[in-house]
Coordinates of C-alpha atoms in Angstrom, one line a residue:
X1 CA 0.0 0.0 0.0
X2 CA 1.3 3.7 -0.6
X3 CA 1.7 6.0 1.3
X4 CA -0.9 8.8 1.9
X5 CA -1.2 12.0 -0.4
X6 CA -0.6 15.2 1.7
X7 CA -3.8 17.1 1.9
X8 CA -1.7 20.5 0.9
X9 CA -1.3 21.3 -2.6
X10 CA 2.0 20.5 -4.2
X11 CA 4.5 23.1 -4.5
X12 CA 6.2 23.1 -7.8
X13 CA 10.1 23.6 -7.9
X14 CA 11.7 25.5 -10.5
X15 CA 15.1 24.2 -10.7
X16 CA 16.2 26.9 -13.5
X17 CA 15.5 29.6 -11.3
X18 CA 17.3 28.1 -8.0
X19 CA 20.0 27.8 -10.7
X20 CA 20.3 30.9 -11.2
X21 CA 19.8 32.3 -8.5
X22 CA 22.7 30.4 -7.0
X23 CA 25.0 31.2 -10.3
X24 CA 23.8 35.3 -9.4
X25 CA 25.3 34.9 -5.9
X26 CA 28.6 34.1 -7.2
X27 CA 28.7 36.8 -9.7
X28 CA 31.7 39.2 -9.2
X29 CA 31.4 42.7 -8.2
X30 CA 34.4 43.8 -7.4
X31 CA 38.3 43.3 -8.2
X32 CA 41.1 44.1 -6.1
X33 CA 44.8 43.2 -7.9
X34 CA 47.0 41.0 -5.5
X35 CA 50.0 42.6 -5.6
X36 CA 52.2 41.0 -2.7
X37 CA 53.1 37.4 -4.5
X38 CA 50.4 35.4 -2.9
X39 CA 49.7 32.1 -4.9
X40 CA 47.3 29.5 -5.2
X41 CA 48.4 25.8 -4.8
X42 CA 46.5 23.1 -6.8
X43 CA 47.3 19.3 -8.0
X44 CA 47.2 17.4 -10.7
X45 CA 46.2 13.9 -11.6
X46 CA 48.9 13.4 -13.8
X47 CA 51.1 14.0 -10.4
X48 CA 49.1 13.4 -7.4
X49 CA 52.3 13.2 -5.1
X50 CA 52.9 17.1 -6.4
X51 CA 52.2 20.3 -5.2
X52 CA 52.0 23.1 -7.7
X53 CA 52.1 27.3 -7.3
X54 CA 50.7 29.6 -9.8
X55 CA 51.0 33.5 -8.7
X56 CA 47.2 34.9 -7.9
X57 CA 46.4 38.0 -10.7
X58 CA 43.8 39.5 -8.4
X59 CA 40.9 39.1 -5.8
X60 CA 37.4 39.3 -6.1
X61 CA 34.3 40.0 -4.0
X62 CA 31.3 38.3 -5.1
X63 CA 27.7 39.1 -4.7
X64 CA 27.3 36.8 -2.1
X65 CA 30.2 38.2 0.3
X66 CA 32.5 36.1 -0.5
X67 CA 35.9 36.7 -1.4
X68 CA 37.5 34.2 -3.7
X69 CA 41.4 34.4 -5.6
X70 CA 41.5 34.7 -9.1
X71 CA 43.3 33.2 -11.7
X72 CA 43.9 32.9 -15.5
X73 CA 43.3 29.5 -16.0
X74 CA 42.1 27.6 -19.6
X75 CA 39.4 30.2 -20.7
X76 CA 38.5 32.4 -18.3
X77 CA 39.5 34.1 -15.1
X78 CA 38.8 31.7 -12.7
X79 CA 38.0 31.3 -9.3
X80 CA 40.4 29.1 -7.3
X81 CA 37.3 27.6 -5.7
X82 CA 35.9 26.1 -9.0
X83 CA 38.7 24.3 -9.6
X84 CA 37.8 20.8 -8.3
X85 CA 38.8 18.1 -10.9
X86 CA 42.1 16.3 -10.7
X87 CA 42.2 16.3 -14.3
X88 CA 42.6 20.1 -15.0
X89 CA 43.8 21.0 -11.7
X90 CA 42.1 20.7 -7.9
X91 CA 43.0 23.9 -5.2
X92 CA 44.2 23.2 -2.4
X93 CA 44.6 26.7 -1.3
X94 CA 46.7 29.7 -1.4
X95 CA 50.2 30.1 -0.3
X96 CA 52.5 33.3 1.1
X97 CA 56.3 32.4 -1.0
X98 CA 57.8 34.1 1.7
X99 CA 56.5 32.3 4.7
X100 CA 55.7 29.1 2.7
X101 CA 52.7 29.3 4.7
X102 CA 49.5 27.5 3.4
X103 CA 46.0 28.6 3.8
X104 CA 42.1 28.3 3.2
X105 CA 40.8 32.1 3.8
X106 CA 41.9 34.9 1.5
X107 CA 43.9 37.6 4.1
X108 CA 41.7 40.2 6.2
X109 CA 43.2 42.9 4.7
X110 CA 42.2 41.9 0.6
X111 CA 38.7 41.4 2.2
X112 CA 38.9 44.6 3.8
X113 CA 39.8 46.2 1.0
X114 CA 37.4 44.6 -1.7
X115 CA 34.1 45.7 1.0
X116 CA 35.6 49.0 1.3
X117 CA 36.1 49.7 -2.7
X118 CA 32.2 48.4 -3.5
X119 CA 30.6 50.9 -0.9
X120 CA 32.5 53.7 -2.1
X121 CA 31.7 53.1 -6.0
X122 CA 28.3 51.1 -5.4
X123 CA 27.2 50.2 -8.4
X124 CA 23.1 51.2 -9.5
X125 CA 21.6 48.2 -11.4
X126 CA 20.1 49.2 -15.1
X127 CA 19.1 46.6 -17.8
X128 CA 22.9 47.7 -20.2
X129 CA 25.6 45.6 -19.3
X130 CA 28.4 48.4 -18.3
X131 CA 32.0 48.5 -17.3
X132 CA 32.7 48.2 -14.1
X133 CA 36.2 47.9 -13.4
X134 CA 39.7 47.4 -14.9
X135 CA 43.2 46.0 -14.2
X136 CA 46.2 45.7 -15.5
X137 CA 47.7 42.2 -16.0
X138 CA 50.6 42.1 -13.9
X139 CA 51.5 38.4 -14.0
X140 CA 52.8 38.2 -18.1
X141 CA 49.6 36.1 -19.2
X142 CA 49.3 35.3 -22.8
X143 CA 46.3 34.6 -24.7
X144 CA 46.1 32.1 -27.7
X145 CA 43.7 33.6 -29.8
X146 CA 41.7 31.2 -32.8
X147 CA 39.2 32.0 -34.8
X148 CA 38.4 28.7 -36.4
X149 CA 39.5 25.2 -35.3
X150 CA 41.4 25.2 -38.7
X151 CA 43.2 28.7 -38.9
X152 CA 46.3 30.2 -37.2
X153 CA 46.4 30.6 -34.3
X154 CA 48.3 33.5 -32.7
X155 CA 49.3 34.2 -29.3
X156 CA 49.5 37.7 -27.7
X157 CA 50.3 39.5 -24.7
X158 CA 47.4 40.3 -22.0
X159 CA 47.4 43.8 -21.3
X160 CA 44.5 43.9 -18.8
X161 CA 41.2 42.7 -17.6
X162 CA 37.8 44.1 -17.8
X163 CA 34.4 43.3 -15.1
X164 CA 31.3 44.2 -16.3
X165 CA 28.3 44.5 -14.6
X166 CA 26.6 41.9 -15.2
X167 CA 29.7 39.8 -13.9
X168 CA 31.7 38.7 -16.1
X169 CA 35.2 39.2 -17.0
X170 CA 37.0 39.5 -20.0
X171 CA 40.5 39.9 -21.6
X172 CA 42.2 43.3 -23.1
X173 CA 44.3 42.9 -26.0
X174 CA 46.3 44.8 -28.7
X175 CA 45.9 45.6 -32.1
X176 CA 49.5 46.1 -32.5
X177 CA 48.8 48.0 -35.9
X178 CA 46.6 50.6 -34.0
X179 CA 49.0 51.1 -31.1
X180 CA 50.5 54.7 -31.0
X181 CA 52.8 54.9 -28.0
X182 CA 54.9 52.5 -26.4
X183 CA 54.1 50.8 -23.7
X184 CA 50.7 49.9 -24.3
X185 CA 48.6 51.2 -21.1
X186 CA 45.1 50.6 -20.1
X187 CA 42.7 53.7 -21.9
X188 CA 45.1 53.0 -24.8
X189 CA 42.7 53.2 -28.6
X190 CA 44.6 49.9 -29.7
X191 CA 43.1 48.0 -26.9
X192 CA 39.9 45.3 -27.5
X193 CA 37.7 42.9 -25.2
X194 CA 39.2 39.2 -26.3
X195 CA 35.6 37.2 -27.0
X196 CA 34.5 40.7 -29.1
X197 CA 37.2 39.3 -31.3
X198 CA 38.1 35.8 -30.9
X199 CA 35.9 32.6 -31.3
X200 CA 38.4 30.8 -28.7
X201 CA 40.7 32.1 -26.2
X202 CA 43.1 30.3 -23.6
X203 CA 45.2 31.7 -20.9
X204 CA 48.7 30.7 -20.5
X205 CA 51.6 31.6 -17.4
X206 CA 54.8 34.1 -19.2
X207 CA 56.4 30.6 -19.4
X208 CA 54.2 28.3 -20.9
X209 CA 53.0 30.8 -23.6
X210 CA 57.3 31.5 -24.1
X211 CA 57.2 27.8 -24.5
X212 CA 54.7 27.9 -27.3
X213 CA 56.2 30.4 -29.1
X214 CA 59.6 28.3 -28.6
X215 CA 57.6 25.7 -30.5
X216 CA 58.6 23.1 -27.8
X217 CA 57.7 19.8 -29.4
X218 CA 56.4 18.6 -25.4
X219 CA 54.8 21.8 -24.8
X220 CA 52.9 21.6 -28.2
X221 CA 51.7 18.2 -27.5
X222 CA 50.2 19.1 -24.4
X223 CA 48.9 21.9 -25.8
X224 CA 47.4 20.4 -28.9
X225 CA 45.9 18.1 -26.3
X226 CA 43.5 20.7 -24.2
X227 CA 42.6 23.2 -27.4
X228 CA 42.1 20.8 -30.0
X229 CA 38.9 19.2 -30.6
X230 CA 39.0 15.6 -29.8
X231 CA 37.9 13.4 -33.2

């Protein structure tokens, strides 16, 4: 025998909506640049015994409170906290180079900081996504740019990064040809959004992308392995 219907009525879920609701209340507002070496540490599958350091671009605050590192990682700037999977990386937490100290919470001060800066330029909601916020790239990170899966590819310098506010975060580059004074600054006329231009994008460290260009035979494997489409 079943069990017995509840007399109240049913309450229908909509799991789209709790979706993105939850997705809204990790949207970024706010960017603060980390500028005293701080890192995040992460492992691989491929090397489990391993522990690896990649230096942090920046912090953000996100519309739930929380303040999360930030990283250019495969095709986005990333929060440390998504990455989860062995495969392309799992955080295990950030790291201070000079104390070799290892922890969970992002430091008081970049927390501080981050609630302080979006009280003082509070942003008013409206229905055009607008520019919020931009920082320089202070870490070397290239960008290999394609525009279809069978043309050139090219790789180029990231200049800066832009938050909009609806979120999200994209790339500045240069159109070298465009560029009137040297070096290239943020404001600079030369400078474009990445994905306005770009059908694929992915963010490598100064030394993997000098690699690349190097045309190291390893390098390019493993490369040809994550951008490639998989037949």
């Amino acid at each position: 025998m079943g069990a017995p219907l509840s007399p109240r009525s049913a309450q229908v879920i909509d799991l789209d909506s709790v979706r993105q609701r939850q997705l809204a209340q990790k949207t970024l507002v706010r960017l603060a640049p980390e500028l005293d070496g701080l890192e995040m540490v992460y492992q691989l599958a491929s090397d489990p015994d391993s522990y690896y350091g990649m230096p942090l671009l920046a912090w953000g605050l996100r519309e739930d409170g929380h303040v999360v590192g930030l990283v250019p990682w495969m095709e986005q700037l990333t929060d440390c906290h998504e990455l989860h999977r062995y495969e392309d990386g799992r955080f295990i937490g950030y790291r201070d180079p000079e104390t070799e100290e290892i922890f969970s919470s992002p430091p008081d001060h970049k927390a501080d900081e981050l609630a302080s800066a979006a009280e003082y330029f509070e942003y008013e909601p409206s229905g055009d996504i607008t520019l919020i916020q931009q920082l320089p790239d202070t870490l070397g990170t290239h960008a290999l740019c394609m525009n279809q899966p069978d043309s050139p590819w090219h790789m180029k310098p990231v200049y800066g990064w832009r938050l909009y506010s609806d979120g999200s975060v994209d790339a500045l580059l240069a159109d070298e040809d465009k560029a009137k004074m040297t070096p290239i600054l943020l404001g600079d006329d030369c400078l474009y959004s990445a994905k306005t231009i770009h059908q694929s994008v992915y963010f490598f460290q100064r030394h993997i992308a000098n690699r690349i260009l190097e045309e190291d035979p390893a390098t390019l494997d493993a490369l040809a392995m994550v951008v490639l489409p998989q037949k």
